[in-house]
Short mmCIF file of C-alpha atoms in Angstrom, two decimals:
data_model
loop_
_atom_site.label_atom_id
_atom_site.label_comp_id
_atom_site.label_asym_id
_atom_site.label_seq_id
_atom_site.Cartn_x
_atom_site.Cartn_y
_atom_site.Cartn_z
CA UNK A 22 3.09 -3.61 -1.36
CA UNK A 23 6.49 -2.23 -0.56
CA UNK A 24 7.20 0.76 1.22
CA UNK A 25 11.16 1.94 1.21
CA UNK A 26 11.56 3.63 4.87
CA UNK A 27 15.42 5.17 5.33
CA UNK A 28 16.78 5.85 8.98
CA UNK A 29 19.32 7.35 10.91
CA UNK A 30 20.02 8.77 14.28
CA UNK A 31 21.26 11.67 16.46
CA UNK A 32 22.19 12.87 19.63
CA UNK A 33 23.50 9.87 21.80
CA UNK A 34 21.72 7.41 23.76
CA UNK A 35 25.14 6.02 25.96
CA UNK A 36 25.04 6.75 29.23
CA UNK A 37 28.33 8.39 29.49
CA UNK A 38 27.02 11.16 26.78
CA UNK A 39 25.69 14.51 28.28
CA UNK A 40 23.16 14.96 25.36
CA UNK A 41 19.52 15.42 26.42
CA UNK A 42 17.68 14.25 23.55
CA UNK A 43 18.84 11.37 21.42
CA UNK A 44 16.67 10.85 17.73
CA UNK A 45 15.71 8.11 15.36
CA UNK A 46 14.20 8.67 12.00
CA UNK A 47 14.32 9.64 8.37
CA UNK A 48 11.42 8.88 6.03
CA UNK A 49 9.68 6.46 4.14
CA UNK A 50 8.07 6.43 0.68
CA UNK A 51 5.83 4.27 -1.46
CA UNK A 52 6.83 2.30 -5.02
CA UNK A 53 8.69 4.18 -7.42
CA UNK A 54 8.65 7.67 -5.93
CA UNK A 55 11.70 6.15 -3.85
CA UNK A 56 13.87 6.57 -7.23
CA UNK A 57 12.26 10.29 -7.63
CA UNK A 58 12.68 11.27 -4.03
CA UNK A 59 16.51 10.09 -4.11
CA UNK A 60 17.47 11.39 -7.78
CA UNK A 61 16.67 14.69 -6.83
CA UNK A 62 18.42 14.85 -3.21
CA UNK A 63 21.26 13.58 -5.48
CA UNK A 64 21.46 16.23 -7.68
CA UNK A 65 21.55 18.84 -5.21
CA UNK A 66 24.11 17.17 -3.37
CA UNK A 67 26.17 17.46 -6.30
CA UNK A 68 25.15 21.20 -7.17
CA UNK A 69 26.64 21.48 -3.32
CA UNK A 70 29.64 19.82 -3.50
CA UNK A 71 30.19 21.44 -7.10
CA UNK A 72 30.18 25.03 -5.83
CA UNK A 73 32.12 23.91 -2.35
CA UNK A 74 34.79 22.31 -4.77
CA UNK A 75 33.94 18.97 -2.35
CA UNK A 76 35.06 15.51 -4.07
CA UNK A 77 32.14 13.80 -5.12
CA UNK A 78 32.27 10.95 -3.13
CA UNK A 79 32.77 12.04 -0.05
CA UNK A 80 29.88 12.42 2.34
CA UNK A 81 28.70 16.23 3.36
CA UNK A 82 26.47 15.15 6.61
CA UNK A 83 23.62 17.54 7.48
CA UNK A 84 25.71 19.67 9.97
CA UNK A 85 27.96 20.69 7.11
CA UNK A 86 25.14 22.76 4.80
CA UNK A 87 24.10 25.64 4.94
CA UNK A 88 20.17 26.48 5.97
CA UNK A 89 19.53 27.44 2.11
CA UNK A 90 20.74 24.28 0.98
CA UNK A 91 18.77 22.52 3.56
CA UNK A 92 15.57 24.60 2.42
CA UNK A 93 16.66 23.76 -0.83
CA UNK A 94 16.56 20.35 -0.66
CA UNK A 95 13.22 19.83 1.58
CA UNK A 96 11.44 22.11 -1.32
CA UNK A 97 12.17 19.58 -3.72
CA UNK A 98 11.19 16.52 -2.44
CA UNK A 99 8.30 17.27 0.31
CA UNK A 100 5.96 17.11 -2.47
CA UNK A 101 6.43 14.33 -3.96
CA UNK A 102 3.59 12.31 -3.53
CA UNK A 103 3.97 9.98 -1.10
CA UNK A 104 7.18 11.30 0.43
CA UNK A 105 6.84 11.73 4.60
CA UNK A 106 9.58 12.21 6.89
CA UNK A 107 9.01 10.22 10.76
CA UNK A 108 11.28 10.88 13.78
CA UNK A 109 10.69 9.87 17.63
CA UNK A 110 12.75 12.23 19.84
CA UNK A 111 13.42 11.15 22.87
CA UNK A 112 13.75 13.39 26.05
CA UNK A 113 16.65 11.06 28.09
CA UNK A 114 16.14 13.08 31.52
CA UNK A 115 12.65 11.64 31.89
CA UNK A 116 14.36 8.25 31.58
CA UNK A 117 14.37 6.65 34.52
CA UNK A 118 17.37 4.25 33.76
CA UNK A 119 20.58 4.47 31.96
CA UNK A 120 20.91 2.79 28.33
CA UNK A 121 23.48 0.12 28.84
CA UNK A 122 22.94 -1.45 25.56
CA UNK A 123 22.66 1.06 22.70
CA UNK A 124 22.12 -1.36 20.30
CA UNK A 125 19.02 -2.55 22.05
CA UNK A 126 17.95 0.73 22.75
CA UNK A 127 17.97 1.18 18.90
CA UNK A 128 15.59 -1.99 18.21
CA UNK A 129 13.42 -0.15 20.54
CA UNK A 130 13.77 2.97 19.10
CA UNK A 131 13.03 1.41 15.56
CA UNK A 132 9.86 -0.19 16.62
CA UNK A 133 8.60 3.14 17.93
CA UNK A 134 8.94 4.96 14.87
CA UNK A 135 6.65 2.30 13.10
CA UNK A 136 4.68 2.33 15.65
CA UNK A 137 4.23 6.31 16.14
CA UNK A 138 5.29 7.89 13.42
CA UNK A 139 4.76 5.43 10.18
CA UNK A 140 1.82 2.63 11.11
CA UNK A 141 -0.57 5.24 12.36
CA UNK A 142 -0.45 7.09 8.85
CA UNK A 143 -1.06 4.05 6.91
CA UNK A 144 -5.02 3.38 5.59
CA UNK A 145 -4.41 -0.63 6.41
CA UNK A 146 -8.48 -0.41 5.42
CA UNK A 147 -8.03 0.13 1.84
CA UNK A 148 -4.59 -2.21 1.62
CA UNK A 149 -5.58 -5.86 0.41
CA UNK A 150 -2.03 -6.83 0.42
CA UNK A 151 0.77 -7.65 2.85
CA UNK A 152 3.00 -4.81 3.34
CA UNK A 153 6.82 -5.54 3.52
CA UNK A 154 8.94 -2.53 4.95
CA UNK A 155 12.08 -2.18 2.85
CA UNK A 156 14.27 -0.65 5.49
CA UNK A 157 17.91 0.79 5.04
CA UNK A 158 19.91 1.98 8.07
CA UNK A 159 23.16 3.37 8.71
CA UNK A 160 25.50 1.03 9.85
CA UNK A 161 27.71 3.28 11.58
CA UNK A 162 27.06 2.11 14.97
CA UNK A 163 26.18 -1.14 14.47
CA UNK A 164 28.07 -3.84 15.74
CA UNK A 165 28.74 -7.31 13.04
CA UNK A 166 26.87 -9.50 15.95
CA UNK A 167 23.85 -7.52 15.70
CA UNK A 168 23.35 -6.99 12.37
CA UNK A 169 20.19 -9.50 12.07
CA UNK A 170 18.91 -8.55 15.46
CA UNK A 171 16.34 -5.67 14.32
CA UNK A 172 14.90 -7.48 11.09
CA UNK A 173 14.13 -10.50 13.65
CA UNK A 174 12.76 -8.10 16.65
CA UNK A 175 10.34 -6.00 14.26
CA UNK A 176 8.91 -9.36 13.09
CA UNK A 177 8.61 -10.08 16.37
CA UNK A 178 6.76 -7.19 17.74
CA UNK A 179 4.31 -7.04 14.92
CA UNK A 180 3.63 -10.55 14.43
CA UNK A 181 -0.18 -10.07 14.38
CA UNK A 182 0.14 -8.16 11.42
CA UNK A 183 0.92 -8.58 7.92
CA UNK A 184 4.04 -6.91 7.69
CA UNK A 185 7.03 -8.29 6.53
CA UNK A 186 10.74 -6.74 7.57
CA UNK A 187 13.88 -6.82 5.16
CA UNK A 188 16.39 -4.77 7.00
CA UNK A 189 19.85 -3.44 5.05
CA UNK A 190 22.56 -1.59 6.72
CA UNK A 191 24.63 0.59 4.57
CA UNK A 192 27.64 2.72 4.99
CA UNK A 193 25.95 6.50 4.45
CA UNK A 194 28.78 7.30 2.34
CA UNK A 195 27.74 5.82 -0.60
CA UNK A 196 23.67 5.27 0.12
CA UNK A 197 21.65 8.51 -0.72
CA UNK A 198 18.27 7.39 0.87
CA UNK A 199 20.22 7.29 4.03
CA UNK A 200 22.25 10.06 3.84
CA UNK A 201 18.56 12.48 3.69
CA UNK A 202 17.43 10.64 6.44
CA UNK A 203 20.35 11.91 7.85
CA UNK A 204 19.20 15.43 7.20
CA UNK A 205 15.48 14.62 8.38
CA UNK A 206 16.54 13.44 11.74
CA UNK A 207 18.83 15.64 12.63
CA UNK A 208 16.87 18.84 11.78
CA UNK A 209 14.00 17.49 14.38
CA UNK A 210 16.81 16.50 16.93
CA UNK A 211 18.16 20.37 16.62
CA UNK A 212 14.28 21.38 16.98
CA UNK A 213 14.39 20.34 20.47
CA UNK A 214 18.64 20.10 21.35
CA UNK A 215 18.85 24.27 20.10
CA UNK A 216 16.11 25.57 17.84
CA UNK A 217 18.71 28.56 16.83
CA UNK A 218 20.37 26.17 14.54
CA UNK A 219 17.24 25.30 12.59
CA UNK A 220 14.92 28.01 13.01
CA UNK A 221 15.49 29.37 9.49
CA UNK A 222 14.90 25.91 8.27
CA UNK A 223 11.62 24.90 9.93
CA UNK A 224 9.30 27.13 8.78
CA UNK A 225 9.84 25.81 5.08
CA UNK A 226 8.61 22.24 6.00
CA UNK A 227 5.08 20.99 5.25
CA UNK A 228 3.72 19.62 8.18
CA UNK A 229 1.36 17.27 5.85
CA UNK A 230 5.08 15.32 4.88
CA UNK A 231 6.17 15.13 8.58
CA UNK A 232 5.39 13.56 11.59
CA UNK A 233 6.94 13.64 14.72
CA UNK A 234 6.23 11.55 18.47
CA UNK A 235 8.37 12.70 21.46
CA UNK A 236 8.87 9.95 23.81
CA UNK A 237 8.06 9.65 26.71
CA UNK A 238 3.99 10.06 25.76
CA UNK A 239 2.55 10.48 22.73
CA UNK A 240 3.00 14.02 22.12
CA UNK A 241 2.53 14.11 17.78
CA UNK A 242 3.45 16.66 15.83
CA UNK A 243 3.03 17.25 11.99
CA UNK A 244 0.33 14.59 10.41
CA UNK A 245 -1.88 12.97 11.86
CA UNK A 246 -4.44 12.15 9.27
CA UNK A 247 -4.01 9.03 7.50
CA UNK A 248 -2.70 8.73 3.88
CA UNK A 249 -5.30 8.38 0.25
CA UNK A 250 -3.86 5.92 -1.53
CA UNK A 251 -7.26 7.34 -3.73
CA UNK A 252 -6.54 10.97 -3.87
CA UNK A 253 -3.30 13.22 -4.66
CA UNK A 254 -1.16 11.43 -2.68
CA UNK A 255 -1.24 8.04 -5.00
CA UNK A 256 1.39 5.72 -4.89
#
């Protein structure tokens, strides 16, 4: 089985950055509800840049919209079936030591979204099948030397499972998937860095599509019931 998760990040986990919260996350989705969940962002982004007058390819990021065309775009693909957006926050003043390696810090990170916010809501019960974890990330911060260092540290961490990793960093530019994770992550960061910038927005998200882990602990918001591959939510 293949499941298609998309990440990003925000806030700052350097140690020379004053931000208190640093994010990673986006969303994942089963089969071909991938294509449906990134046809429609696509078309809105379009409808956006059309009325803007914005070139179509360039990028708008999430801090660019509006909170009606952020409503917008959550309405139309937070039902779809097995869409469900996952994003650790993590709270850097309970950090005991600086991040010297941001990179590293982002494996980390990574694995702790699987781990908290996508693994839990999986029914590995009623799966018969490996499950490999199409993953595409933004490569904006991503240095050339490490760009086969998460694919070989998630098989790592979960080598007592039957997961497989295929990791894919793309320039957000001109990758869709990763361009609305952009717009998942950073709406949970600006939950906890200033709620006034997302407090129109929040109330229009389902928590059944969402779930969210704040690090340190295991403080879960949104879902916490596992998915039915045998019910509404099919993939």
């Amino acid at each position: 089985m293949n499941i298609y998760v998309y990440l990003d990040e925000s806030g700052s986990i350097h140690k020379n950055s004053n931000t208190k919260y640093f994010a990673v996350g986006g969303y994942f989705v089963f089969g071909e509800d991938r294509n449906k969940v990134t046809s429609r962002y696509k078309k809105i982004n379009k409808d956006i840049k059309d009325s803007k007058n914005i070139p179509l390819d360039k990028e708008i990021k999430s801090y660019d919209m509006t909170y009606l065309e952020k409503i917008e775009i959550f309405n139309s693909i937070q039902d779809i079936d097995t869409f469900y957006g996952c994003v650790k926050i993590f709270e850097k003043a309970a950090m005991r030591k600086e991040v010297i390696e941001s990179n590293i810090f982002f494996n980390y990170a990574v694995k702790l979204v699987f781990k908290d916010c996508i693994i839990p809501l999986l029914n590995l019960s009623q799966l018969n099948e490996n499950i490999e974890f199409i993953v595409s990330v933004d490569n904006r911060n991503i240095r050339v030397g490490d760009l086969n260092n998460l694919e070989t540290y998630l098989k790592t961490e979960f080598c007592l499972e039957n997961f497989e990793f295929k990791i894919t960093y793309y320039d957000s530019s001109t990758n869709y998937g990763v361009q609305l994770a952009d717009l998942v992550v950073n709406t949970f960061y600006n939950s906890y860095k200033d709620r006034n910038i997302v407090r129109k927005v929040l109330p229009a998200l389902k928590g059944k599509n969402f779930r969210i882990s704040l690090f340190p602990g295991h403080k879960i918001k949104g879902r916490i019931q596992k998915i039915e591959y045998n019910s509404n939510e099919n993939i």
